[in-house]
Each structure stands twice: as structure tokens, then as C-alpha cells.
Amino acid sequence: MKPIVRVKGLAKQYRIGARAVAYSTLRESIVEAMSSPLKRLRQRNGNSDQDTIWALQDVSFTVNPGEVVGLIGSNGAGKSTLLKILSRITEPTRGRVELYGRVASLLEVGTGFHPELTGRENILLNGAILGMRRAEIERKFDEIVAFADLEKFLDTPVKRYSSGMYMRLAFAVASHLEPEILMIDEVLAVGDAQFQKKCLGKMGDVAREGRTVLFVSHNMTAVQNLCQRAVWLKEGRLVEDGPAGQVVSLYLKANSTPAYEQNWENISTAPGNELVRLHSASIRPVEHETSDLLTVRSPFDLEFEFWNLQPDARLNLSVVLINEEGVPVFNTGPVNEARWHGHPFPVGLFRSVCRVPGNFLNDGTYRIQLYVVRDESVVLFRLDDLLVFEIHECEERRGAWFGKWIGAVRPDLQWSTELIDADPSLGSNEK
């Protein structure tokens, strides 16, 4: 199969402090003249404003027709620069890009829109830029307007739109005008939750129609759900290219610093407030475990110590366990703890322990989010990523399966099989 996108040895260098413009305004010329002595001084001291930075270095990959590829990486990894080069907004310093199809890009709010034109006129303008005939645009027009839900403001200049309205119209145009290649940067963050869900659903529809999608996102759940493949960039270089689940897992592990235990000896600087402060948090294998390594079979304790600073406070902890895809696996608290739940706490140091059974969690990286709650409803404070730990595969549980088990949990459920009726004829080849 011939690739629809081919990237060969792509590199992009930016010159810090330099502007590639052919002319200047009068104000810019005056500012330039006044700042020239200072620039020369910085250059003599070795602080030249002509330093360069490589946003991309020797990136190569191909994308086949119909593939949905997620581009992941931390901020500054080069994802947006790559999409700008693919969208022909900027030119590469080195390398080559080959595109075999009509491209639609949604790289930031309002890309390709003229602020003085109305929503209706901008739909027609974007279609023309994509090379579509007027009849093609009009065929999709009502569908675009319905998706954006902007009928009331269709004849209003888009400069009066909010960023959310801009986003809705821009996504509706880019996704409905049937490009062969759709490129989407992290712009869905502008919309509300309902619109994001609507956009992700539309992207799934686009993918099922056999069109190619390049999707930049920090939402790893969305990448895994929408993309068959992921490309991980780090500091402008391609680190990993493969199945989305596998690449996302490697990326998240590389960006998670294990924290199995935290302690605060000084009560005045410990996390919390004047009502309650945290003394320690830890993950401990149960006593009979022979190894500190947590596997899918290992039971372990989540242990929290905290100072109650207010007499007669009714406190409880609420713990949320979050997996490497950002999905909450469970939420638990001491609601069945007979001694203290619902009873007033004296001032003092308390310890709460929660036992997580073995044969329950899937392998992967997990984070603990802790809430300290008063009167079962008032959140006194919250700590994200309080503990970060990893559950490892266990050879005894793997059996003959060597892939990644599906699901957030992996319980060892009891099964039984019995013979209902022996019938030798079922195995006969006679006709």
C-alpha cells in the first residue's frame, strides 16, 4: 500500500530572537535603533540573541491511508511544529514531506478564518481553500451548521465569536468538508465537555470512513480510544512508533516518577491546613510477601498518617486510584470502619490503612489522589499524585497469553465448567 503521508529526515531549526520579515514599521525601526547598543553588548558578553534551537531533528515515518495516528509527547516536544510543516504553514530546515491527498488542518482556534467575514462566508472560504467546488460545500453546509450549533450567529462576523464558538465552527468545517488527511492539534481543550465528546465521536466517524487522521493530544485515553498507532516525540526526536496502547504505556512510565512513600516530620510545613495535616503516606506489601515488588498477585496496604488539629472533628479519607490512562479505577474510604467513622476525633495523630487485595489490579502505573473530608461532605484539602507506583506482570498469571490484558482491573474470578450431555456425533465428520 502506498503511504498517504511520508516524512523523511525532517528537521526544523528556529533562530531565537530573529524575525524573518522583509520590512519594518516606523515604530519597529525606532525600537530597533534604540536597542542595537544593548544587543551588541549582549553579543560581546557571549549572550547572543541569535542562538538557535532544533524543534525537530531527523524525524521519519509514514502513514497509510485510513490510519489514525496519535502524536504524543510533553510540551515542547515538537508535535505542533510537525503538524505546521505537514500543513505547509512553515517550511522544514532539512528533510522532505510527501502528502498524497487533500489536507485540512485545525491547529489553533480560528485557523483559516477571516475575522471580518461571517460564519457563513468563512465556511465557503474554507471549502474553497481546500479546493472544493461550491456544490460540494453546499451539500455539506447544513450538516456543518447543525454540528456547530451556531444557526443563530451564522451571519455574524466571526471576530465577535467567543473562543468556544470559534472552536465549534472551525472543527465542524475541518471535519465535514471531506479531506483525505485531517490534522488536529490540542484544540479540543477550548470546548466544554459535551462538545469535546461530540468532537471525539466525529473523529471516530471520520476514521471509520477510511480517511487519515493525525491527532495531537495530551489526553492519553482519547489517543488510545481513537488511534490504532501512536508516535512519541521527545525534544524534537522520534522516540517510539507503534501500537497506541504500547506507546502510550511507555510514554506514561517514562514520565512517572515512582513515589512509594512520603513523610513530613514538621507539622508546620506538612500538607494540609489549620484543621488537619498529613504526616505520611506509603504503599507497603503485606507482611507475608517475600518481595517489595508489587505484581498483579500482590496484596498491599495503602497507609496514611495524619494529625487532627481540631477537637471533635468528624473526619474521613477518600482515596482515588487512577491508572496510567488517567481513568479512575476506584474510589474508597473508611465508611465501614467501626471505631471512628462518624464519631468525633480528639486532637492527635491517626493512622488509616486500606488493604488492596491481590489478583485485582491490572499491570501498569497507578497514582493515588487523596481527599481529606469533614462531616462526609466538606473537602478540607486534596493532594494529587500523592503516591505513584507500578504493578508488574506475574509469570504465573500470564499463562499462554503474552499481550497486554484488557481492562483497568484484572480479577482472578472463579470459573467452573461441566459436561451437560455427552454426544459423540457432534465430533463426527459424517454428512
Short mmCIF file of C-alpha atoms in Angstrom, two decimals:
data_model
loop_
_atom_site.label_atom_id
_atom_site.label_comp_id
_atom_site.label_asym_id
_atom_site.label_seq_id
_atom_site.Cartn_x
_atom_site.Cartn_y
_atom_site.Cartn_z
CA MET A 1 0.00 0.00 0.00
CA LYS A 2 1.34 3.43 -0.94
CA PRO A 3 1.61 5.79 2.07
CA ILE A 4 -0.58 8.89 2.05
CA VAL A 5 1.95 10.76 4.26
CA ARG A 6 5.70 10.23 4.00
CA VAL A 7 8.15 12.08 6.27
CA LYS A 8 11.88 11.71 5.57
CA GLY A 9 14.65 13.08 7.79
CA LEU A 10 12.57 16.08 8.85
CA ALA A 11 14.33 18.80 10.86
CA LYS A 12 13.30 22.32 11.83
CA GLN A 13 15.59 24.94 13.34
CA TYR A 14 14.42 28.23 14.82
CA ARG A 15 16.63 31.22 15.47
CA ILE A 16 15.87 32.69 18.89
CA GLY A 17 15.34 36.42 18.80
CA ALA A 18 15.38 36.69 15.00
CA ARG A 19 12.45 37.77 12.83
CA ALA A 20 12.16 36.73 9.23
CA VAL A 21 10.41 39.86 7.90
CA ALA A 22 11.25 41.83 4.79
CA TYR A 23 10.12 45.21 6.16
CA SER A 24 9.52 47.05 9.42
CA THR A 25 7.09 49.68 10.61
CA LEU A 26 8.36 53.10 11.74
CA ARG A 27 7.81 52.14 15.38
CA GLU A 28 9.74 48.88 14.93
CA SER A 29 12.63 50.77 13.26
CA ILE A 30 12.84 53.22 16.20
CA VAL A 31 12.79 50.39 18.77
CA GLU A 32 15.44 48.52 16.76
CA ALA A 33 17.73 51.58 16.67
CA MET A 34 17.37 52.16 20.42
CA SER A 35 18.00 48.51 21.33
CA SER A 36 21.00 47.97 18.99
CA PRO A 37 23.68 49.08 21.52
CA LEU A 38 22.25 46.68 24.12
CA LYS A 39 22.21 43.82 21.59
CA ARG A 40 25.85 44.44 20.67
CA LEU A 41 26.76 44.41 24.39
CA ARG A 42 24.99 41.06 24.89
CA GLN A 43 26.79 39.60 21.89
CA ARG A 44 30.22 40.75 23.22
CA ASN A 45 29.37 39.07 26.55
CA GLY A 46 28.53 35.84 24.79
CA ASN A 47 24.76 36.23 25.18
CA SER A 48 23.82 36.47 21.53
CA ASP A 49 20.15 36.69 20.70
CA GLN A 50 20.92 34.76 17.52
CA ASP A 51 21.04 31.38 19.31
CA THR A 52 19.21 28.55 17.62
CA ILE A 53 17.01 25.70 18.77
CA TRP A 54 16.07 22.50 16.95
CA ALA A 55 12.32 21.91 17.26
CA LEU A 56 12.61 18.71 15.16
CA GLN A 57 15.61 16.52 14.38
CA ASP A 58 15.72 13.71 11.80
CA VAL A 59 12.09 12.60 12.14
CA SER A 60 10.99 9.91 9.67
CA PHE A 61 7.78 7.89 9.44
CA THR A 62 4.97 7.01 7.03
CA VAL A 63 1.19 6.94 7.40
CA ASN A 64 -1.03 4.71 5.30
CA PRO A 65 -4.48 5.71 4.01
CA GLY A 66 -7.16 5.24 6.66
CA GLU A 67 -4.77 5.22 9.62
CA VAL A 68 -5.49 7.28 12.74
CA VAL A 69 -2.17 8.25 14.30
CA GLY A 70 -1.76 9.98 17.66
CA LEU A 71 1.20 12.32 18.15
CA ILE A 72 2.17 12.40 21.83
CA GLY A 73 4.90 13.98 23.91
CA SER A 74 5.42 16.64 26.55
CA ASN A 75 5.15 20.37 25.85
CA GLY A 76 7.96 21.49 23.55
CA ALA A 77 8.48 18.02 22.07
CA GLY A 78 7.86 19.26 18.51
CA LYS A 79 4.33 17.96 17.88
CA SER A 80 2.81 21.27 16.79
CA THR A 81 5.87 22.13 14.69
CA LEU A 82 5.50 18.81 12.89
CA LEU A 83 1.83 19.49 12.10
CA LYS A 84 2.65 23.02 10.88
CA ILE A 85 5.20 21.59 8.44
CA LEU A 86 2.77 18.89 7.29
CA SER A 87 0.10 21.58 6.85
CA ARG A 88 2.55 23.67 4.77
CA ILE A 89 2.34 26.59 7.20
CA THR A 90 6.10 26.58 7.72
CA GLU A 91 8.98 25.03 5.79
CA PRO A 92 11.42 22.47 7.18
CA THR A 93 15.11 23.28 7.60
CA ARG A 94 16.00 19.82 6.31
CA GLY A 95 14.15 16.79 5.08
CA ARG A 96 11.15 16.15 2.94
CA VAL A 97 7.38 15.70 3.33
CA GLU A 98 5.16 13.99 0.76
CA LEU A 99 1.37 14.30 1.00
CA TYR A 100 -0.93 12.44 -1.36
CA GLY A 101 -4.36 13.92 -0.72
CA ARG A 102 -6.36 16.97 0.26
CA VAL A 103 -5.35 18.26 3.73
CA ALA A 104 -7.49 20.01 6.34
CA SER A 105 -5.79 21.34 9.47
CA LEU A 106 -7.14 22.52 12.79
CA LEU A 107 -4.06 23.74 14.63
CA GLU A 108 -5.39 26.56 16.78
CA VAL A 109 -8.61 28.44 17.35
CA GLY A 110 -9.62 30.42 14.28
CA THR A 111 -7.04 28.96 11.92
CA GLY A 112 -8.00 29.88 8.35
CA PHE A 113 -10.86 32.18 9.39
CA HIS A 114 -11.12 35.81 8.34
CA PRO A 115 -12.36 37.83 11.34
CA GLU A 116 -14.35 40.32 9.26
CA LEU A 117 -16.31 37.61 7.42
CA THR A 118 -19.40 35.95 8.82
CA GLY A 119 -19.63 32.32 9.85
CA ARG A 120 -21.44 31.53 6.59
CA GLU A 121 -18.78 33.25 4.48
CA ASN A 122 -15.95 31.54 6.35
CA ILE A 123 -17.45 28.11 5.69
CA LEU A 124 -17.46 28.91 1.96
CA LEU A 125 -13.93 30.37 2.17
CA ASN A 126 -12.51 27.31 3.96
CA GLY A 127 -14.10 24.98 1.44
CA ALA A 128 -12.57 26.95 -1.42
CA ILE A 129 -9.14 26.86 0.25
CA LEU A 130 -9.48 23.07 0.46
CA GLY A 131 -10.11 23.03 -3.29
CA MET A 132 -13.78 22.04 -3.09
CA ARG A 133 -16.39 23.06 -5.59
CA ARG A 134 -19.26 25.25 -4.41
CA ALA A 135 -21.71 22.40 -4.97
CA GLU A 136 -19.67 20.16 -2.64
CA ILE A 137 -19.63 22.82 0.07
CA GLU A 138 -23.36 23.48 -0.20
CA ARG A 139 -24.07 19.76 0.05
CA LYS A 140 -22.35 19.69 3.45
CA PHE A 141 -23.39 23.18 4.57
CA ASP A 142 -26.47 22.30 6.65
CA GLU A 143 -24.61 19.43 8.32
CA ILE A 144 -21.75 21.75 9.31
CA VAL A 145 -24.09 24.37 10.77
CA ALA A 146 -26.07 21.74 12.70
CA PHE A 147 -22.90 20.23 14.16
CA ALA A 148 -21.54 23.64 15.24
CA ASP A 149 -24.98 24.60 16.65
CA LEU A 150 -24.48 28.21 15.56
CA GLU A 151 -27.51 28.84 13.35
CA LYS A 152 -28.39 32.00 15.29
CA PHE A 153 -24.93 33.52 14.72
CA LEU A 154 -24.29 32.30 11.18
CA ASP A 155 -24.42 35.80 9.68
CA THR A 156 -22.39 37.45 12.46
CA PRO A 157 -18.72 38.31 11.79
CA VAL A 158 -16.58 35.69 13.50
CA LYS A 159 -14.49 38.39 15.23
CA ARG A 160 -17.46 38.65 17.61
CA TYR A 161 -17.44 34.91 18.38
CA SER A 162 -16.18 33.59 21.69
CA SER A 163 -13.25 31.15 21.59
CA GLY A 164 -15.69 28.28 22.14
CA MET A 165 -17.86 29.38 19.18
CA TYR A 166 -14.73 29.75 17.01
CA MET A 167 -13.74 26.24 18.01
CA ARG A 168 -17.11 24.69 17.23
CA LEU A 169 -17.30 26.22 13.77
CA ALA A 170 -13.65 25.51 12.93
CA PHE A 171 -13.93 21.84 13.92
CA ALA A 172 -17.24 21.45 12.09
CA VAL A 173 -15.71 22.84 8.88
CA ALA A 174 -12.48 20.84 9.10
CA SER A 175 -14.19 17.53 9.83
CA HIS A 176 -17.14 17.77 7.41
CA LEU A 177 -15.51 19.01 4.21
CA GLU A 178 -14.14 15.52 3.45
CA PRO A 179 -10.35 15.99 3.34
CA GLU A 180 -8.30 12.88 2.69
CA ILE A 181 -5.97 13.92 5.55
CA LEU A 182 -7.26 15.61 8.72
CA MET A 183 -4.72 17.13 11.15
CA ILE A 184 -5.90 18.19 14.59
CA ASP A 185 -3.78 19.79 17.31
CA GLU A 186 -4.68 20.07 21.00
CA VAL A 187 -7.56 22.44 20.34
CA LEU A 188 -10.42 20.43 21.81
CA ALA A 189 -9.45 21.79 25.23
CA VAL A 190 -11.23 25.03 24.27
CA GLY A 191 -14.68 23.47 24.14
CA ASP A 192 -16.84 22.27 27.02
CA ALA A 193 -17.10 18.60 27.98
CA GLN A 194 -20.20 17.99 25.86
CA PHE A 195 -18.61 19.48 22.75
CA GLN A 196 -15.36 17.57 23.31
CA LYS A 197 -17.35 14.34 23.44
CA LYS A 198 -19.12 15.36 20.23
CA CYS A 199 -15.78 16.10 18.52
CA LEU A 200 -14.25 12.80 19.56
CA GLY A 201 -17.30 11.00 18.23
CA LYS A 202 -16.98 12.80 14.91
CA MET A 203 -13.29 11.95 14.70
CA GLY A 204 -14.21 8.31 15.19
CA ASP A 205 -16.71 8.61 12.33
CA VAL A 206 -14.06 10.21 10.10
CA ALA A 207 -11.68 7.35 10.86
CA ARG A 208 -14.32 4.72 10.08
CA GLU A 209 -14.92 6.39 6.73
CA GLY A 210 -11.34 5.48 5.82
CA ARG A 211 -9.82 8.94 5.98
CA THR A 212 -6.42 9.58 7.54
CA VAL A 213 -6.21 11.46 10.86
CA LEU A 214 -3.16 12.88 12.64
CA PHE A 215 -4.21 13.76 16.19
CA VAL A 216 -2.09 15.67 18.74
CA SER A 217 -3.36 15.36 22.30
CA HIS A 218 -2.31 15.16 25.93
CA ASN A 219 -5.44 13.09 26.62
CA MET A 220 -3.99 9.58 26.60
CA THR A 221 -7.42 7.97 26.94
CA ALA A 222 -8.58 9.73 23.77
CA VAL A 223 -5.40 8.70 21.93
CA GLN A 224 -5.85 5.06 22.90
CA ASN A 225 -9.55 5.03 22.04
CA LEU A 226 -9.24 6.82 18.69
CA CYS A 227 -5.83 5.81 17.35
CA GLN A 228 -4.50 2.47 16.19
CA ARG A 229 -0.99 3.88 16.29
CA ALA A 230 0.97 6.48 18.22
CA VAL A 231 4.19 8.39 17.52
CA TRP A 232 6.06 9.64 20.61
CA LEU A 233 8.26 12.73 20.19
CA LYS A 234 10.75 13.92 22.78
CA GLU A 235 12.90 17.04 22.38
CA GLY A 236 12.26 17.01 18.64
CA ARG A 237 13.23 13.37 18.09
CA LEU A 238 11.08 10.33 17.40
CA VAL A 239 11.35 8.03 20.42
CA GLU A 240 8.76 5.33 19.66
CA ASP A 241 6.34 4.45 16.86
CA GLY A 242 3.93 1.55 17.27
CA PRO A 243 0.53 0.37 18.59
CA ALA A 244 -1.16 3.19 20.51
CA GLY A 245 -1.60 1.27 23.77
CA GLN A 246 2.02 0.15 23.85
CA VAL A 247 3.49 3.57 23.03
CA VAL A 248 1.21 5.41 25.49
CA SER A 249 2.20 2.99 28.25
CA LEU A 250 5.91 3.56 27.58
CA TYR A 251 5.40 7.33 27.48
CA LEU A 252 3.49 7.42 30.77
CA LYS A 253 6.01 5.18 32.52
CA ALA A 254 8.86 7.42 31.36
CA ASN A 255 7.05 10.48 32.73
CA SER A 256 6.03 8.96 36.09
CA THR A 257 8.46 9.20 38.97
CA PRO A 258 7.74 6.35 41.40
CA ALA A 259 6.82 7.58 44.89
CA TYR A 260 6.05 4.66 47.18
CA GLU A 261 6.38 6.69 50.37
CA GLN A 262 6.23 10.31 51.53
CA ASN A 263 6.87 11.71 55.02
CA TRP A 264 6.55 15.12 56.63
CA GLU A 265 8.08 15.33 60.10
CA ASN A 266 7.48 19.06 60.59
CA ILE A 267 3.79 19.62 61.27
CA SER A 268 4.03 23.30 60.34
CA THR A 269 5.16 22.56 56.77
CA ALA A 270 3.20 19.34 56.18
CA PRO A 271 0.42 19.36 53.53
CA GLY A 272 -2.94 20.49 54.88
CA ASN A 273 -4.28 23.43 56.84
CA GLU A 274 -5.10 24.58 60.37
CA LEU A 275 -7.62 21.73 60.75
CA VAL A 276 -5.68 18.67 59.63
CA ARG A 277 -2.20 17.92 58.25
CA LEU A 278 -0.70 14.86 56.62
CA HIS A 279 2.22 13.14 58.38
CA SER A 280 2.94 10.30 55.93
CA ALA A 281 1.63 8.19 53.06
CA SER A 282 3.02 4.87 51.92
CA ILE A 283 2.42 1.69 49.95
CA ARG A 284 3.50 -1.48 51.77
CA PRO A 285 3.38 -5.11 50.65
CA VAL A 286 1.59 -7.24 53.25
CA GLU A 287 3.81 -8.91 55.83
CA HIS A 288 3.98 -12.40 54.31
CA GLU A 289 5.11 -11.12 50.90
CA THR A 290 8.72 -12.13 50.16
CA SER A 291 9.46 -9.25 47.77
CA ASP A 292 8.89 -5.49 47.72
CA LEU A 293 7.98 -5.83 44.02
CA LEU A 294 4.23 -5.42 43.54
CA THR A 295 2.77 -7.83 40.97
CA VAL A 296 -0.78 -8.45 39.84
CA ARG A 297 -0.96 -11.14 42.57
CA SER A 298 0.36 -8.97 45.42
CA PRO A 299 -1.94 -7.67 48.14
CA PHE A 300 -0.69 -4.37 49.58
CA ASP A 301 -1.66 -1.71 52.08
CA LEU A 302 -2.23 1.97 51.50
CA GLU A 303 -1.24 3.62 54.77
CA PHE A 304 -1.89 7.24 55.74
CA GLU A 305 -0.97 9.08 58.95
CA PHE A 306 -2.46 12.48 59.71
CA TRP A 307 -2.69 14.98 62.55
CA ASN A 308 -6.17 16.10 63.57
CA LEU A 309 -5.81 19.64 64.94
CA GLN A 310 -9.45 20.41 65.75
CA PRO A 311 -11.25 18.80 68.71
CA ASP A 312 -14.36 16.73 67.91
CA ALA A 313 -13.83 16.85 64.13
CA ARG A 314 -15.55 14.07 62.20
CA LEU A 315 -13.01 13.14 59.56
CA ASN A 316 -12.54 10.53 56.91
CA LEU A 317 -10.20 9.96 53.98
CA SER A 318 -11.27 9.45 50.38
CA VAL A 319 -8.75 7.73 48.11
CA VAL A 320 -8.99 7.66 44.30
CA LEU A 321 -6.76 5.23 42.40
CA ILE A 322 -6.02 6.45 38.85
CA ASN A 323 -4.41 4.31 36.15
CA GLU A 324 -1.83 5.35 33.56
CA GLU A 325 -4.54 6.42 31.09
CA GLY A 326 -5.97 8.91 33.57
CA VAL A 327 -9.02 6.73 34.26
CA PRO A 328 -10.18 6.47 37.91
CA VAL A 329 -10.17 2.75 38.78
CA PHE A 330 -11.92 3.05 42.14
CA ASN A 331 -12.74 5.43 44.97
CA THR A 332 -12.64 4.16 48.54
CA GLY A 333 -12.92 5.49 52.08
CA PRO A 334 -13.31 4.13 55.64
CA VAL A 335 -17.12 4.15 55.60
CA ASN A 336 -17.25 0.71 57.24
CA GLU A 337 -14.58 1.48 59.82
CA ALA A 338 -16.50 0.81 63.06
CA ARG A 339 -14.35 2.61 65.63
CA TRP A 340 -14.03 6.12 64.19
CA HIS A 341 -16.34 6.59 61.19
CA GLY A 342 -18.98 9.17 62.09
CA HIS A 343 -17.50 9.73 65.55
CA PRO A 344 -15.67 12.84 66.82
CA PHE A 345 -11.87 12.72 66.63
CA PRO A 346 -9.75 14.04 69.51
CA VAL A 347 -6.68 16.13 68.70
CA GLY A 348 -3.81 13.77 67.85
CA LEU A 349 -2.02 11.61 65.30
CA PHE A 350 -4.10 8.99 63.45
CA ARG A 351 -3.28 6.15 61.09
CA SER A 352 -5.68 4.80 58.44
CA VAL A 353 -4.87 1.66 56.45
CA CYS A 354 -6.64 0.29 53.37
CA ARG A 355 -5.90 -3.23 52.12
CA VAL A 356 -5.95 -3.68 48.32
CA PRO A 357 -6.29 -7.40 47.53
CA GLY A 358 -4.09 -9.34 45.15
CA ASN A 359 -5.42 -10.60 41.82
CA PHE A 360 -7.35 -7.37 41.43
CA LEU A 361 -5.38 -4.66 39.56
CA ASN A 362 -4.02 -5.00 36.03
CA ASP A 363 -0.32 -4.38 35.43
CA GLY A 364 0.61 -0.76 34.82
CA THR A 365 1.40 2.54 36.57
CA TYR A 366 -1.00 3.96 39.15
CA ARG A 367 -1.38 7.24 41.05
CA ILE A 368 -3.07 7.98 44.38
CA GLN A 369 -5.29 11.03 44.78
CA LEU A 370 -6.21 11.77 48.40
CA TYR A 371 -9.08 13.85 49.79
CA VAL A 372 -9.40 14.69 53.49
CA VAL A 373 -13.11 15.16 54.22
CA ARG A 374 -15.01 16.53 57.21
CA ASP A 375 -18.63 15.57 58.04
CA GLU A 376 -18.67 13.28 54.97
CA SER A 377 -19.19 16.24 52.62
CA VAL A 378 -16.71 19.08 53.18
CA VAL A 379 -13.34 18.61 51.43
CA LEU A 380 -10.66 20.11 53.69
CA PHE A 381 -7.86 19.58 51.18
CA ARG A 382 -6.81 17.38 48.26
CA LEU A 383 -3.46 16.00 47.10
CA ASP A 384 -2.90 14.79 43.53
CA ASP A 385 -0.19 12.24 42.68
CA LEU A 386 0.47 11.71 46.39
CA LEU A 387 1.85 8.25 45.61
CA VAL A 388 2.90 6.79 42.26
CA PHE A 389 3.59 3.08 41.91
CA GLU A 390 3.72 0.25 39.41
CA ILE A 391 2.04 -3.15 39.34
CA HIS A 392 4.19 -5.66 37.46
CA GLU A 393 3.24 -8.67 35.39
CA CYS A 394 3.37 -12.05 37.12
CA GLU A 395 4.57 -15.03 35.13
CA GLU A 396 2.26 -17.46 36.93
CA ARG A 397 -0.78 -15.42 35.91
CA ARG A 398 0.30 -14.81 32.32
CA GLY A 399 -0.21 -18.36 31.05
CA ALA A 400 -0.05 -18.67 27.29
CA TRP A 401 -1.10 -15.05 26.67
CA PHE A 402 1.77 -12.65 26.02
CA GLY A 403 -0.13 -9.50 25.10
CA LYS A 404 -1.49 -6.72 27.31
CA TRP A 405 -4.58 -7.82 29.24
CA ILE A 406 -7.54 -5.56 28.57
CA GLY A 407 -9.14 -3.54 31.34
CA ALA A 408 -8.37 -1.40 34.36
CA VAL A 409 -8.73 -4.35 36.72
CA ARG A 410 -7.72 -7.96 36.35
CA PRO A 411 -9.54 -10.01 39.00
CA ASP A 412 -8.95 -13.73 39.48
CA LEU A 413 -12.62 -14.73 39.20
CA GLN A 414 -13.77 -18.27 39.87
CA TRP A 415 -14.97 -20.27 36.85
CA SER A 416 -16.49 -23.72 36.54
CA THR A 417 -17.14 -25.91 33.52
CA GLU A 418 -19.22 -29.09 33.38
CA LEU A 419 -20.27 -31.60 30.78
CA ILE A 420 -24.02 -31.30 30.22
CA ASP A 421 -24.58 -34.10 27.71
CA ALA A 422 -22.06 -36.40 26.03
CA ASP A 423 -22.85 -36.66 22.33
CA PRO A 424 -20.14 -38.37 20.23
CA SER A 425 -21.96 -37.48 17.00
CA LEU A 426 -21.04 -33.80 17.44
CA GLY A 427 -17.45 -34.68 16.62
CA SER A 428 -18.31 -36.80 13.59
CA ASN A 429 -17.38 -35.73 10.06
CA GLU A 430 -20.21 -37.74 8.52
CA LYS A 431 -22.75 -35.84 6.46
#
